[in-house]
PDB file of C-alpha atoms in Angstrom:
ATOM      1  CA  MET A 566     191.444 126.255 -81.315  1.00  0.00           C
ATOM      2  CA  SER A 567     187.884 127.508 -80.787  1.00  0.00           C
ATOM      3  CA  CYS A 568     187.157 131.092 -81.798  1.00  0.00           C
ATOM      4  CA  HIS A 569     186.125 131.746 -78.186  1.00  0.00           C
ATOM      5  CA  ASP A 570     189.771 131.254 -77.181  1.00  0.00           C
ATOM      6  CA  LEU A 571     190.627 134.467 -79.066  1.00  0.00           C
ATOM      7  CA  ILE A 572     189.006 136.506 -76.293  1.00  0.00           C
ATOM      8  CA  SER A 573     186.456 135.354 -73.717  1.00  0.00           C
ATOM      9  CA  ASP A 574     182.901 136.648 -73.478  1.00  0.00           C
ATOM     10  CA  ALA A 575     183.648 137.674 -69.884  1.00  0.00           C
ATOM     11  CA  MET A 576     186.591 139.781 -71.063  1.00  0.00           C
ATOM     12  CA  ILE A 577     184.447 141.479 -73.709  1.00  0.00           C
ATOM     13  CA  GLU A 578     181.731 142.197 -71.145  1.00  0.00           C
ATOM     14  CA  ASN A 579     184.307 143.630 -68.750  1.00  0.00           C
ATOM     15  CA  ILE A 580     185.597 146.106 -71.351  1.00  0.00           C
ATOM     16  CA  TYR A 581     182.240 147.823 -71.741  1.00  0.00           C
ATOM     17  CA  LYS A 582     181.408 148.589 -68.127  1.00  0.00           C
ATOM     18  CA  ALA A 583     182.833 150.549 -65.191  1.00  0.00           C
ATOM     19  CA  VAL A 584     182.854 153.660 -67.393  1.00  0.00           C
ATOM     20  CA  ASP A 585     180.518 156.403 -66.176  1.00  0.00           C
ATOM     21  CA  PRO A 586     177.594 156.595 -67.016  1.00  0.00           C
ATOM     22  CA  ILE A 587     177.505 152.960 -68.252  1.00  0.00           C
ATOM     23  CA  ALA A 588     175.543 150.936 -65.693  1.00  0.00           C
ATOM     24  CA  SER A 589     175.035 147.657 -67.575  1.00  0.00           C
ATOM     25  CA  ASN A 590     175.632 145.944 -70.883  1.00  0.00           C
ATOM     26  CA  GLN A 591     174.507 143.023 -73.007  1.00  0.00           C
ATOM     27  CA  VAL A 592     176.988 140.968 -75.036  1.00  0.00           C
ATOM     28  CA  GLN A 593     176.192 138.487 -77.801  1.00  0.00           C
ATOM     29  CA  THR A 594     178.942 136.565 -79.585  1.00  0.00           C
ATOM     30  CA  GLU A 595     179.179 133.961 -82.316  1.00  0.00           C
ATOM     31  CA  CYS A 596     181.891 132.035 -84.116  1.00  0.00           C
ATOM     32  CA  THR A 597     181.777 132.847 -87.817  1.00  0.00           C
ATOM     33  CA  ASP A 598     184.450 130.151 -88.242  1.00  0.00           C
ATOM     34  CA  ASP A 599     187.464 128.879 -86.277  1.00  0.00           C
ATOM     35  CA  ASN A 600     189.369 132.025 -87.265  1.00  0.00           C
ATOM     36  CA  THR A 601     186.758 134.650 -86.422  1.00  0.00           C
ATOM     37  CA  LYS A 602     184.655 135.683 -83.432  1.00  0.00           C
ATOM     38  CA  HIS A 603     181.925 138.307 -83.859  1.00  0.00           C
ATOM     39  CA  ALA A 604     180.566 140.363 -80.946  1.00  0.00           C
ATOM     40  CA  PHE A 605     177.559 142.671 -80.518  1.00  0.00           C
ATOM     41  CA  VAL A 606     177.550 144.902 -77.431  1.00  0.00           C
ATOM     42  CA  GLU A 607     174.773 147.119 -76.047  1.00  0.00           C
ATOM     43  CA  ILE A 608     175.461 149.591 -73.222  1.00  0.00           C
ATOM     44  CA  PHE A 609     172.860 151.173 -70.922  1.00  0.00           C
ATOM     45  CA  THR A 610     172.547 153.881 -68.272  1.00  0.00           C
ATOM     46  CA  SER A 611     171.172 153.194 -64.794  1.00  0.00           C
ATOM     47  CA  GLU A 612     167.704 154.046 -66.203  1.00  0.00           C
ATOM     48  CA  HIS A 613     168.293 151.280 -68.793  1.00  0.00           C
ATOM     49  CA  THR A 614     168.474 153.846 -71.583  1.00  0.00           C
ATOM     50  CA  SER A 615     170.456 152.638 -74.590  1.00  0.00           C
ATOM     51  CA  MET A 616     173.496 154.848 -75.177  1.00  0.00           C
ATOM     52  CA  LEU A 617     174.068 153.718 -78.759  1.00  0.00           C
ATOM     53  CA  VAL A 618     172.672 154.501 -82.187  1.00  0.00           C
ATOM     54  CA  HIS A 619     173.759 151.002 -83.249  1.00  0.00           C
ATOM     55  CA  PRO A 620     175.223 148.154 -81.161  1.00  0.00           C
ATOM     56  CA  ILE A 621     179.002 148.100 -80.856  1.00  0.00           C
ATOM     57  CA  GLU A 622     180.355 145.482 -83.272  1.00  0.00           C
ATOM     58  CA  ARG A 623     183.778 143.855 -83.100  1.00  0.00           C
ATOM     59  CA  ASN A 624     185.341 141.066 -85.171  1.00  0.00           C
ATOM     60  CA  TYR A 625     188.245 139.207 -83.587  1.00  0.00           C
ATOM     61  CA  TYR A 626     190.582 137.315 -85.950  1.00  0.00           C
ATOM     62  CA  LYS A 627     193.141 134.652 -85.122  1.00  0.00           C
ATOM     63  CA  GLU A 628     194.884 135.490 -88.402  1.00  0.00           C
ATOM     64  CA  LYS A 629     194.386 138.505 -90.665  1.00  0.00           C
ATOM     65  CA  GLU A 630     196.709 140.608 -92.797  1.00  0.00           C
ATOM     66  CA  LEU A 631     198.389 143.346 -90.762  1.00  0.00           C
ATOM     67  CA  TRP A 632     197.940 146.784 -92.313  1.00  0.00           C
ATOM     68  CA  ALA A 633     201.072 148.036 -90.575  1.00  0.00           C
ATOM     69  CA  LYS A 634     203.101 145.186 -92.086  1.00  0.00           C
ATOM     70  CA  PRO A 635     201.729 144.261 -95.525  1.00  0.00           C
ATOM     71  CA  GLY A 636     202.301 140.616 -96.357  1.00  0.00           C
ATOM     72  CA  GLU A 637     202.344 139.534 -92.703  1.00  0.00           C
ATOM     73  CA  VAL A 638     199.420 138.091 -90.746  1.00  0.00           C
ATOM     74  CA  GLY A 639     198.639 138.272 -87.056  1.00  0.00           C
ATOM     75  CA  LYS A 640     195.935 138.471 -84.421  1.00  0.00           C
ATOM     76  CA  VAL A 641     193.647 141.377 -85.328  1.00  0.00           C
ATOM     77  CA  VAL A 642     190.481 143.006 -83.999  1.00  0.00           C
ATOM     78  CA  LYS A 643     188.314 144.881 -86.496  1.00  0.00           C
ATOM     79  CA  HIS A 644     186.202 147.688 -85.058  1.00  0.00           C
ATOM     80  CA  GLU A 645     183.022 147.692 -87.131  1.00  0.00           C
ATOM     81  CA  TYR A 646     180.612 150.033 -85.299  1.00  0.00           C
ATOM     82  CA  PHE A 647     180.649 152.331 -82.292  1.00  0.00           C
ATOM     83  CA  ILE A 648     178.168 155.210 -82.570  1.00  0.00           C
ATOM     84  CA  LEU A 649     177.010 156.929 -79.378  1.00  0.00           C
ATOM     85  CA  GLU A 650     173.712 158.764 -79.167  1.00  0.00           C
ATOM     86  CA  ASP A 651     174.223 162.550 -79.355  1.00  0.00           C
ATOM     87  CA  ALA A 652     173.376 162.980 -75.652  1.00  0.00           C
ATOM     88  CA  PHE A 653     176.423 160.911 -74.666  1.00  0.00           C
ATOM     89  CA  ARG A 654     178.992 162.406 -77.035  1.00  0.00           C
ATOM     90  CA  GLY A 655     181.703 164.833 -76.043  1.00  0.00           C
ATOM     91  CA  ASN A 656     182.288 163.630 -72.479  1.00  0.00           C
ATOM     92  CA  GLY A 657     185.149 161.197 -73.038  1.00  0.00           C
ATOM     93  CA  ILE A 658     183.208 157.912 -73.027  1.00  0.00           C
ATOM     94  CA  ALA A 659     184.720 156.675 -76.303  1.00  0.00           C
ATOM     95  CA  LYS A 660     188.259 157.477 -75.153  1.00  0.00           C
ATOM     96  CA  LYS A 661     187.772 155.699 -71.805  1.00  0.00           C
ATOM     97  CA  ILE A 662     186.358 152.620 -73.527  1.00  0.00           C
ATOM     98  CA  HIS A 663     189.244 152.648 -75.997  1.00  0.00           C
ATOM     99  CA  ILE A 664     191.754 152.535 -73.127  1.00  0.00           C
ATOM    100  CA  ARG A 665     189.967 149.504 -71.691  1.00  0.00           C
ATOM    101  CA  GLU A 666     189.892 147.874 -75.143  1.00  0.00           C
ATOM    102  CA  MET A 667     193.642 148.385 -75.562  1.00  0.00           C
ATOM    103  CA  ASP A 668     194.336 146.772 -72.169  1.00  0.00           C
ATOM    104  CA  ALA A 669     192.187 143.750 -73.069  1.00  0.00           C
ATOM    105  CA  TYR A 670     193.777 143.417 -76.505  1.00  0.00           C
ATOM    106  CA  ARG A 671     197.296 143.455 -75.031  1.00  0.00           C
ATOM    107  CA  THR A 672     196.299 140.842 -72.463  1.00  0.00           C
ATOM    108  CA  ASN A 673     194.946 138.594 -75.234  1.00  0.00           C
ATOM    109  CA  GLY A 674     197.890 139.039 -77.598  1.00  0.00           C
ATOM    110  CA  PHE A 675     196.249 141.065 -80.346  1.00  0.00           C
ATOM    111  CA  GLN A 676     198.691 142.829 -82.634  1.00  0.00           C
ATOM    112  CA  GLU A 677     196.529 145.378 -84.434  1.00  0.00           C
ATOM    113  CA  ILE A 678     193.186 147.209 -84.447  1.00  0.00           C
ATOM    114  CA  GLN A 679     191.666 147.924 -87.845  1.00  0.00           C
ATOM    115  CA  LEU A 680     188.662 150.056 -88.786  1.00  0.00           C
ATOM    116  CA  ASP A 681     186.955 151.882 -91.644  1.00  0.00           C
ATOM    117  CA  ALA A 682     186.497 155.478 -90.519  1.00  0.00           C
ATOM    118  CA  ALA A 683     183.840 157.907 -91.752  1.00  0.00           C
ATOM    119  CA  TRP A 684     184.656 161.615 -92.157  1.00  0.00           C
ATOM    120  CA  ASP A 685     184.176 162.518 -88.469  1.00  0.00           C
ATOM    121  CA  GLY A 686     185.910 159.378 -87.252  1.00  0.00           C
ATOM    122  CA  LEU A 687     189.021 160.277 -89.228  1.00  0.00           C
ATOM    123  CA  ILE A 688     189.728 163.112 -86.834  1.00  0.00           C
ATOM    124  CA  VAL A 689     188.654 161.287 -83.676  1.00  0.00           C
ATOM    125  CA  TRP A 690     190.774 158.225 -84.450  1.00  0.00           C
ATOM    126  CA  LYS A 691     193.827 160.296 -85.389  1.00  0.00           C
ATOM    127  CA  LYS A 692     193.688 161.848 -81.911  1.00  0.00           C
ATOM    128  CA  LEU A 693     193.928 158.280 -80.564  1.00  0.00           C
ATOM    129  CA  TYR A 694     197.047 157.672 -82.695  1.00  0.00           C
ATOM    130  CA  PHE A 695     195.482 155.588 -85.438  1.00  0.00           C
ATOM    131  CA  HIS A 696     197.247 155.689 -88.800  1.00  0.00           C
ATOM    132  CA  PHE A 697     195.848 155.826 -92.320  1.00  0.00           C
ATOM    133  CA  LYS A 698     196.539 152.674 -94.317  1.00  0.00           C
ATOM    134  CA  SER A 699     196.826 154.896 -97.396  1.00  0.00           C
ATOM    135  CA  PRO A 700     198.779 158.196 -97.156  1.00  0.00           C
ATOM    136  CA  GLN A 701     196.555 159.447 -99.980  1.00  0.00           C
ATOM    137  CA  ASP A 702     193.505 159.323 -97.677  1.00  0.00           C
ATOM    138  CA  GLU A 703     195.244 161.492 -95.091  1.00  0.00           C
ATOM    139  CA  SER A 704     196.364 164.021 -97.710  1.00  0.00           C
ATOM    140  CA  LEU A 705     192.868 164.198 -99.192  1.00  0.00           C
ATOM    141  CA  ILE A 706     191.115 164.851 -95.880  1.00  0.00           C
ATOM    142  CA  LYS A 707     193.652 167.569 -94.972  1.00  0.00           C
ATOM    143  CA  ILE A 708     193.074 169.298 -98.304  1.00  0.00           C
ATOM    144  CA  ALA A 709     189.306 169.053 -97.829  1.00  0.00           C
ATOM    145  CA  ILE A 710     189.452 170.581 -94.341  1.00  0.00           C
ATOM    146  CA  GLN A 711     191.729 173.415 -95.485  1.00  0.00           C
ATOM    147  CA  ARG A 712     189.399 174.231 -98.376  1.00  0.00           C
ATOM    148  CA  TYR A 713     186.301 174.146 -96.129  1.00  0.00           C
ATOM    149  CA  LEU A 714     187.917 176.523 -93.648  1.00  0.00           C
ATOM    150  CA  ARG A 715     188.833 178.929 -96.454  1.00  0.00           C
ATOM    151  CA  GLU A 716     185.608 178.801 -98.483  1.00  0.00           C
ATOM    152  CA  ILE A 717     182.947 178.350 -95.795  1.00  0.00           C
ATOM    153  CA  LYS A 718     184.521 179.696 -92.612  1.00  0.00           C
ATOM    154  CA  ASN A 719     186.516 182.436 -94.415  1.00  0.00           C
ATOM    155  CA  TYR A 720     189.676 181.690 -92.419  1.00  0.00           C
ATOM    156  CA  GLY A 721     193.052 182.889 -93.666  1.00  0.00           C
ATOM    157  CA  ASN A 722     195.998 180.580 -94.351  1.00  0.00           C
ATOM    158  CA  GLU A 723     197.844 181.538 -91.152  1.00  0.00           C
ATOM    159  CA  GLU A 724     194.777 180.878 -89.009  1.00  0.00           C
ATOM    160  CA  ILE A 725     194.178 177.527 -90.743  1.00  0.00           C
ATOM    161  CA  GLU A 726     197.792 176.509 -90.124  1.00  0.00           C
ATOM    162  CA  LYS A 727     197.370 177.199 -86.399  1.00  0.00           C
ATOM    163  CA  LEU A 728     194.056 175.329 -86.145  1.00  0.00           C
ATOM    164  CA  ILE A 729     195.205 172.074 -87.769  1.00  0.00           C
ATOM    165  CA  LYS A 730     197.513 170.196 -85.408  1.00  0.00           C
ATOM    166  CA  PRO A 731     200.129 168.129 -87.246  1.00  0.00           C
ATOM    167  CA  SER A 732     201.088 165.358 -84.796  1.00  0.00           C
ATOM    168  CA  PRO A 733     198.721 163.682 -84.386  1.00  0.00           C
ATOM    169  CA  PHE A 734     196.698 165.338 -87.128  1.00  0.00           C
ATOM    170  CA  SER A 735     193.626 166.898 -85.517  1.00  0.00           C
ATOM    171  CA  ILE A 736     191.333 169.925 -85.420  1.00  0.00           C
ATOM    172  CA  SER A 737     188.571 170.986 -83.037  1.00  0.00           C
ATOM    173  CA  MET A 738     185.216 169.794 -84.345  1.00  0.00           C
ATOM    174  CA  ASN A 739     183.769 173.249 -83.562  1.00  0.00           C
ATOM    175  CA  HIS A 740     185.615 174.633 -86.598  1.00  0.00           C
ATOM    176  CA  LEU A 741     183.893 172.105 -88.866  1.00  0.00           C
ATOM    177  CA  LYS A 742     180.393 173.418 -88.145  1.00  0.00           C
ATOM    178  CA  ASP A 743     178.657 176.403 -89.726  1.00  0.00           C
ATOM    179  CA  ASP A 744     175.130 177.803 -89.914  1.00  0.00           C
ATOM    180  CA  SER A 745     175.179 177.488 -93.713  1.00  0.00           C
ATOM    181  CA  ILE A 746     176.612 173.973 -94.006  1.00  0.00           C
ATOM    182  CA  ASP A 747     178.642 171.626 -91.807  1.00  0.00           C
ATOM    183  CA  PHE A 748     181.816 169.989 -93.064  1.00  0.00           C
ATOM    184  CA  LYS A 749     180.218 166.525 -93.052  1.00  0.00           C
ATOM    185  CA  ASP A 750     177.612 167.667 -95.612  1.00  0.00           C
ATOM    186  CA  TRP A 751     179.913 169.935 -97.584  1.00  0.00           C
ATOM    187  CA  VAL A 752     182.707 167.406 -98.028  1.00  0.00           C
ATOM    188  CA  TYR A 753     180.623 164.736 -99.756  1.00  0.00           C
ATOM    189  CA  SER A 754     179.357 167.282-102.290  1.00  0.00           C
ATOM    190  CA  ASN A 755     182.800 168.678-103.064  1.00  0.00           C
ATOM    191  CA  PHE A 756     185.123 165.689-102.617  1.00  0.00           C
ATOM    192  CA  ARG A 757     183.529 162.653-104.187  1.00  0.00           C
ATOM    193  CA  LYS A 758     186.606 160.519-103.493  1.00  0.00           C
ATOM    194  CA  ILE A 759     186.172 160.885 -99.738  1.00  0.00           C
ATOM    195  CA  GLY A 760     184.340 157.975 -98.153  1.00  0.00           C
ATOM    196  CA  LEU A 761     185.464 155.433 -95.602  1.00  0.00           C
ATOM    197  CA  ALA A 762     189.195 155.436 -94.909  1.00  0.00           C
ATOM    198  CA  LYS A 763     191.042 152.362 -93.662  1.00  0.00           C
ATOM    199  CA  MET A 764     192.902 153.085 -90.403  1.00  0.00           C
ATOM    200  CA  TYR A 765     194.903 150.956 -87.993  1.00  0.00           C
ATOM    201  CA  LYS A 766     196.699 151.030 -84.656  1.00  0.00           C
ATOM    202  CA  GLU A 767     199.340 148.607 -83.439  1.00  0.00           C
ATOM    203  CA  VAL A 768     198.573 147.061 -80.048  1.00  0.00           C
ATOM    204  CA  LEU A 769     201.762 145.249 -79.065  1.00  0.00           C
ATOM    205  CA  GLN A 770     204.449 147.941 -78.994  1.00  0.00           C
TER     206      GLN A 770
END
């Protein structure tokens, strides 16, 4: 089985278009080996302005350990990079693309999406029903957010409890910004254990 049978280039190209304001894209793929297909994707506006800080990167695996079912292997896609330029954030582009990705993954028989999320991605991906591979990571980020809201934003415990949604775990990003210091800068100085967290989402359900 060729790695290109995991998912076709045409299918990958189709995922990353037909989402406003994406007007065109460029897709490059390569077979790392028979088990793995690597894809780079660029997306552009109608003015041919790149919408990304870094090209979208995806690794498609015929067989990889499933984080939802340790000890079992299955067809997995690893999301490596997806960073929009600031001008294109906050208008639902990532969510719309994710819906199209999920449809393509189901069609091609993928069982799981895996990713390594940075501090801001933890909250974004939880809203899209991704799970932490390690419960310790989820507990640590909740503690960090609660402490930031108390120490920097001067919120009380009752207010904090209302702001942090439990299922799925989420909080408005507006509460993680402050004139003195944003959460993303504060957290790495105060919680040295926080880095990239492994997260996953089952596709075939």
